[in-house]
PDB file of C-alpha atoms in Angstrom:
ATOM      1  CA  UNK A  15     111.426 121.034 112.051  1.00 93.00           C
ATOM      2  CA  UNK A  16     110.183 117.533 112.711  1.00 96.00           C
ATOM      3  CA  UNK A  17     111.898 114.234 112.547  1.00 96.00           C
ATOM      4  CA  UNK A  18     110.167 110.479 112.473  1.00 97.00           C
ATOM      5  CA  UNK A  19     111.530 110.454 115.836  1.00 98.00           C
ATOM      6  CA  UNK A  20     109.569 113.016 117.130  1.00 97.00           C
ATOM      7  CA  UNK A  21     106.224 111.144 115.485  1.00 98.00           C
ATOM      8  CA  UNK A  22     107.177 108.082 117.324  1.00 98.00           C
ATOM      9  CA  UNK A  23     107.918 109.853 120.502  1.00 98.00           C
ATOM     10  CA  UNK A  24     104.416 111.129 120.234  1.00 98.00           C
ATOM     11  CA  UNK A  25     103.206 107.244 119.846  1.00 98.00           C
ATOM     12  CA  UNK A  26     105.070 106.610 122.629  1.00 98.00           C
ATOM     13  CA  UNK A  27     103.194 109.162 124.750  1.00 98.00           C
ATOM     14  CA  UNK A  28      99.561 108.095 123.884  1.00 98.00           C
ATOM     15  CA  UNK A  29     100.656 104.225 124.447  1.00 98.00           C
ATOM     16  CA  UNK A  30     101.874 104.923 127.729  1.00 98.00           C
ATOM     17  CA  UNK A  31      98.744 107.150 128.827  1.00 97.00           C
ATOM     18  CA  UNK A  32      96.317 104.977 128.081  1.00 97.00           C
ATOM     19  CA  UNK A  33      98.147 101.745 129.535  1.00 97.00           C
ATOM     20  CA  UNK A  34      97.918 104.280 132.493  1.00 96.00           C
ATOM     21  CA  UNK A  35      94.866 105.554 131.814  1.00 96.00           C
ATOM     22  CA  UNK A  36      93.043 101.823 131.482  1.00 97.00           C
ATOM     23  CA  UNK A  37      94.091  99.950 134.513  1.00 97.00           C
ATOM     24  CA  UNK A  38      92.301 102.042 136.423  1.00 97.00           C
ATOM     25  CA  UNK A  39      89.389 101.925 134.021  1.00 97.00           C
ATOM     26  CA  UNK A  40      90.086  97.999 134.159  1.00 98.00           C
ATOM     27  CA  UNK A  41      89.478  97.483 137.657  1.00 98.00           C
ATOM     28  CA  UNK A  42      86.353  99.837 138.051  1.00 98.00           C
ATOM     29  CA  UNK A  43      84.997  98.004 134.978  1.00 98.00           C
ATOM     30  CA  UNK A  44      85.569  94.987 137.119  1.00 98.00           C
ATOM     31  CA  UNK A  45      84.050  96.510 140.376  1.00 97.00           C
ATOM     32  CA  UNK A  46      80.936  97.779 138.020  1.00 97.00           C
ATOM     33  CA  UNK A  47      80.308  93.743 136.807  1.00 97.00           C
ATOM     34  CA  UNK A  48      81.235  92.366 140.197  1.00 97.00           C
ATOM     35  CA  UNK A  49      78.435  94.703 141.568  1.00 97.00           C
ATOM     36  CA  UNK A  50      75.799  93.819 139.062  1.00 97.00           C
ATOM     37  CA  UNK A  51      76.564  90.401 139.565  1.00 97.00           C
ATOM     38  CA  UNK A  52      75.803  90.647 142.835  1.00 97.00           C
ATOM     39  CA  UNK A  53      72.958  92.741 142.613  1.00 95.00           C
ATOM     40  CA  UNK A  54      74.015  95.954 144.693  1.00 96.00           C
ATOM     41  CA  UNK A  55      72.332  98.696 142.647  1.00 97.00           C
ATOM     42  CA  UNK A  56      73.834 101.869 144.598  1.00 97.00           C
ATOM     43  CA  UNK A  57      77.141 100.587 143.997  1.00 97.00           C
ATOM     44  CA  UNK A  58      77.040  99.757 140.250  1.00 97.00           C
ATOM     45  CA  UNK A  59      75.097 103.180 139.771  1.00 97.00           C
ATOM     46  CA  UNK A  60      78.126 104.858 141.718  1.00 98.00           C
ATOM     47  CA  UNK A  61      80.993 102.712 140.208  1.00 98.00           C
ATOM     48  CA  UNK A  62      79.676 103.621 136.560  1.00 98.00           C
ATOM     49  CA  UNK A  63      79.586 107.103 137.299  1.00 98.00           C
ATOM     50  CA  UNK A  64      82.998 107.290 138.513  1.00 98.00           C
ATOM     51  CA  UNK A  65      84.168 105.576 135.315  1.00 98.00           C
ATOM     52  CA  UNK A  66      82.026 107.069 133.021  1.00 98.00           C
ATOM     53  CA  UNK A  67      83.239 110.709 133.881  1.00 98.00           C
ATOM     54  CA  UNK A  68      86.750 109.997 134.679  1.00 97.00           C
ATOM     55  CA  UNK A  69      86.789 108.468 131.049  1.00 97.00           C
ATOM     56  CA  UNK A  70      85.931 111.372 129.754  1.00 97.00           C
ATOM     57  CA  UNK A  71      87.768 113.338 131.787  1.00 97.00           C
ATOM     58  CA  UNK A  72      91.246 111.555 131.152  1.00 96.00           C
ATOM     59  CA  UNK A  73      90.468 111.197 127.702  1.00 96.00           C
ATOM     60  CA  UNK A  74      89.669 115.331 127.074  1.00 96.00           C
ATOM     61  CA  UNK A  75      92.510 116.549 129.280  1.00 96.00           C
ATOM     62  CA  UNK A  76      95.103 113.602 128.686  1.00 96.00           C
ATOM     63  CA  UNK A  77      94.700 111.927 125.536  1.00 97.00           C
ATOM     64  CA  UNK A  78      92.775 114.381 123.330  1.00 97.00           C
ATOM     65  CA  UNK A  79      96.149 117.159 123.086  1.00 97.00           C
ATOM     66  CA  UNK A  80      98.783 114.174 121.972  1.00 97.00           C
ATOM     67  CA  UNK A  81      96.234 112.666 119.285  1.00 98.00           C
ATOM     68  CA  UNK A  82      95.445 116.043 117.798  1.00 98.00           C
ATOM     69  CA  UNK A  83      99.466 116.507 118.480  1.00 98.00           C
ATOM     70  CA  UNK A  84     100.051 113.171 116.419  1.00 98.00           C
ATOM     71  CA  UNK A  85      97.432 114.117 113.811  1.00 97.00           C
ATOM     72  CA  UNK A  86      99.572 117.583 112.767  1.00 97.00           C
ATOM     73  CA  UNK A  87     102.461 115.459 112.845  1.00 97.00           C
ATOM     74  CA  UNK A  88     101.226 113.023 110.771  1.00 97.00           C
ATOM     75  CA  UNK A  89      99.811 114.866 107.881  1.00 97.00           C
ATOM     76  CA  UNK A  90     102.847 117.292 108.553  1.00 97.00           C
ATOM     77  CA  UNK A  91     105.649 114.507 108.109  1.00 96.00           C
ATOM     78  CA  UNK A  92     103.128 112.220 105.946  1.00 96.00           C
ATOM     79  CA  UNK A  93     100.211 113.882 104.095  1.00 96.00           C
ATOM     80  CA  UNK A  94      99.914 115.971 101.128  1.00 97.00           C
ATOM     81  CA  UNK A  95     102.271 118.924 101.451  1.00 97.00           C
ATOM     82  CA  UNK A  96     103.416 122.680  99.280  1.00 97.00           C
ATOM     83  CA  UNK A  97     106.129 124.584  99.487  1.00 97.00           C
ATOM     84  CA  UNK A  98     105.822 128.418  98.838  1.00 97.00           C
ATOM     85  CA  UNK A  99     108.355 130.869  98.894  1.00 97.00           C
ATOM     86  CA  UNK A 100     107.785 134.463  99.889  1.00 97.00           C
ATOM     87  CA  UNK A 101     108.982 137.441 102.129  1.00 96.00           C
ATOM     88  CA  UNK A 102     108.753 136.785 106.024  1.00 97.00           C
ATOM     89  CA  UNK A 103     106.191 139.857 107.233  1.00 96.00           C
ATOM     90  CA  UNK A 104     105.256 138.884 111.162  1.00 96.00           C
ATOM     91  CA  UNK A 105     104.171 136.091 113.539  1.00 97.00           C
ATOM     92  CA  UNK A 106     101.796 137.262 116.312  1.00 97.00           C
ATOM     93  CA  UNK A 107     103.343 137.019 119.842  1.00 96.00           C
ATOM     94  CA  UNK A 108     100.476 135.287 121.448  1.00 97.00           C
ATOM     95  CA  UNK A 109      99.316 131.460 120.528  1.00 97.00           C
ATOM     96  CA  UNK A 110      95.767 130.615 118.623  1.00 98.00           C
ATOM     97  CA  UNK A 111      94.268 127.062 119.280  1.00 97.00           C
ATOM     98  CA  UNK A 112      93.797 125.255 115.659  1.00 96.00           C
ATOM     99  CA  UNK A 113      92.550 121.622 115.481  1.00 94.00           C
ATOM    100  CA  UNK A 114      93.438 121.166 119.423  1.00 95.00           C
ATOM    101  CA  UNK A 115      97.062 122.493 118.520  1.00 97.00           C
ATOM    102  CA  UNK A 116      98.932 125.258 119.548  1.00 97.00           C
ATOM    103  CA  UNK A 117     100.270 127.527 116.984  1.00 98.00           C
ATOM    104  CA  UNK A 118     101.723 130.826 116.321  1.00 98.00           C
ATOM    105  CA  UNK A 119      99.930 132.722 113.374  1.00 98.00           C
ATOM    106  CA  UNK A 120     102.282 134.412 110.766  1.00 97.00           C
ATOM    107  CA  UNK A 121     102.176 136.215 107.427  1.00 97.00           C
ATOM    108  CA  UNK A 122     104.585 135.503 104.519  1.00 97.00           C
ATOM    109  CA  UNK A 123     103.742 137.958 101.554  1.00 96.00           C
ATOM    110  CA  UNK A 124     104.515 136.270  97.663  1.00 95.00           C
ATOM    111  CA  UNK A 125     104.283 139.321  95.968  1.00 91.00           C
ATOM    112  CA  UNK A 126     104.176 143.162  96.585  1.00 90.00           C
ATOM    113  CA  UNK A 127     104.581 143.898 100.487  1.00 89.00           C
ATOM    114  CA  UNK A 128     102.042 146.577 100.339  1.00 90.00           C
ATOM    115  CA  UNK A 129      99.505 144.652  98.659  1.00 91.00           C
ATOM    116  CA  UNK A 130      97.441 142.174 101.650  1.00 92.00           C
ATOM    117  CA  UNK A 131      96.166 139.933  98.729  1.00 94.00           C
ATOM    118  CA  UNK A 132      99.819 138.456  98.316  1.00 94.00           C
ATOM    119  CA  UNK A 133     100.301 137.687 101.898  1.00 96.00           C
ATOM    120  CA  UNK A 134      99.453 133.888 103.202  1.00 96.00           C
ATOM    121  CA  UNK A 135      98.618 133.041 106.407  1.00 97.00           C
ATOM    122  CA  UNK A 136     100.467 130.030 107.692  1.00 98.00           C
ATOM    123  CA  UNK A 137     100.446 128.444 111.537  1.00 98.00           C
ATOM    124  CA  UNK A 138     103.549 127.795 113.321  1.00 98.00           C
ATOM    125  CA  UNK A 139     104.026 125.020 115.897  1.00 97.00           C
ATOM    126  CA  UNK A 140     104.094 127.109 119.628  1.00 97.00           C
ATOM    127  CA  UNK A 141     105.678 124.136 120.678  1.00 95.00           C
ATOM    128  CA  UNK A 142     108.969 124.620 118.908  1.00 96.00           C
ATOM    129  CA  UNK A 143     110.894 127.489 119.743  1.00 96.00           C
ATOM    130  CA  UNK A 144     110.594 130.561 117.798  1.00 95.00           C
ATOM    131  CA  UNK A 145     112.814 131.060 114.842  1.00 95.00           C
ATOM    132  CA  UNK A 146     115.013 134.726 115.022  1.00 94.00           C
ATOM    133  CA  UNK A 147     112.899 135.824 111.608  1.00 95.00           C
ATOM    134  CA  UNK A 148     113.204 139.660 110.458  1.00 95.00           C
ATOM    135  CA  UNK A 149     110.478 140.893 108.438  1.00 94.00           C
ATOM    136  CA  UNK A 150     111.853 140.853 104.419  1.00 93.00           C
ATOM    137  CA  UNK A 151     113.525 137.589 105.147  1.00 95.00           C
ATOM    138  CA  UNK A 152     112.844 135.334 102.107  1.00 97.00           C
ATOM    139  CA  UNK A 153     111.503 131.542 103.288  1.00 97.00           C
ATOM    140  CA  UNK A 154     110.696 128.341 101.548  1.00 97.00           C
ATOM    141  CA  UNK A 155     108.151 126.746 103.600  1.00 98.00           C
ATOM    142  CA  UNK A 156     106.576 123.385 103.244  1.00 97.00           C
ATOM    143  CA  UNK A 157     103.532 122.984 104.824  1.00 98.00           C
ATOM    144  CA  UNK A 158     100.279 120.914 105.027  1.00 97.00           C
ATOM    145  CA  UNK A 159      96.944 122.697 104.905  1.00 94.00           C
ATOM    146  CA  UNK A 160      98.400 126.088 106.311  1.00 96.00           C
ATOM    147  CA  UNK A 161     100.646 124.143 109.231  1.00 97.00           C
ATOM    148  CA  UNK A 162     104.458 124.500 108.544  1.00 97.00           C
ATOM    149  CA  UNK A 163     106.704 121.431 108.530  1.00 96.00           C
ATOM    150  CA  UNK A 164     109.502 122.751 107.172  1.00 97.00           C
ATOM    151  CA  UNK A 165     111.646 126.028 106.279  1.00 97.00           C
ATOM    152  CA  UNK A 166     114.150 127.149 104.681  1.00 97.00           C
ATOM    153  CA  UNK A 167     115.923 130.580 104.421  1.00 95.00           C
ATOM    154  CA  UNK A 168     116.540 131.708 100.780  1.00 92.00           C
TER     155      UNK A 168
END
């Protein structure tokens, strides 16, 4: 599912945001110390307002998806993962938010179908496209926490 490519794509991304993302920041920084150097109050009040919120607004609707993004990755491609095997039983159609991620919740069942102690719930990226899965199919997936990184049909 993912590749070391796709984790440095992702590094890509934030690098290039936030070199976007700080020379504006830069230059109101500078406008906030030229202004308090030279003693204009209304201005460095208004200057550090302006930065101050569009800080935090670049860095919650800009930055904040691609490091959660790069987090999954990371402990995805990197971190401590499992692999379990069981029967495929659903995937819900519409996307849940988990740790600023998107994902698509599904079931894979370990044991007896019937019985809803066997089945594990496990997140797939809504990023990727959606694999053609039929419930019964038998999977190998690797994942970290309950994220998928990797399946396999068996």
């Amino acid at each position: 599912m993912y590749t070391e490519q796709d984790y440095a794509d992702i590094q890509t991304q934030i690098r290039q945001r936030r070199l976007i993302l700080g020379i504006p920041a830069a230059i109101l920084l500078i406008g906030v110390i030229v202004s308090f150097v030279f003693r204009i109050r209304w201005l460095t009040t208004c200057l550090s307002l302006i930065l101050g919120a569009g800080l935090i607004f670049c860095h919650g609707m800009l930055l904040s998806p691609l490091t959660a993004y790069r987090r999954h990755l990371n402990e995805v491609l990197h971190g401590r993962t499992r692999q379990t095997t069981g029967m495929f039983k659903e995937m819900e159609e519409t996307p849940v938010m988990r740790d600023g991620v998107k994902y698509y919740p599904m079931m894979l069942n370990v044991g007896n179908m019937e019985d809803p102690e066997d089945d594990r719930l496990f997140y797939y990226d809504a990023n990727l496209p959606r694999p053609d899965w039929k419930a019964g199919d038998m999977l190998t997936v690797t994942a970290h926490d309950k994220s998928l990184g990797a399946w396999v049909r068996v």
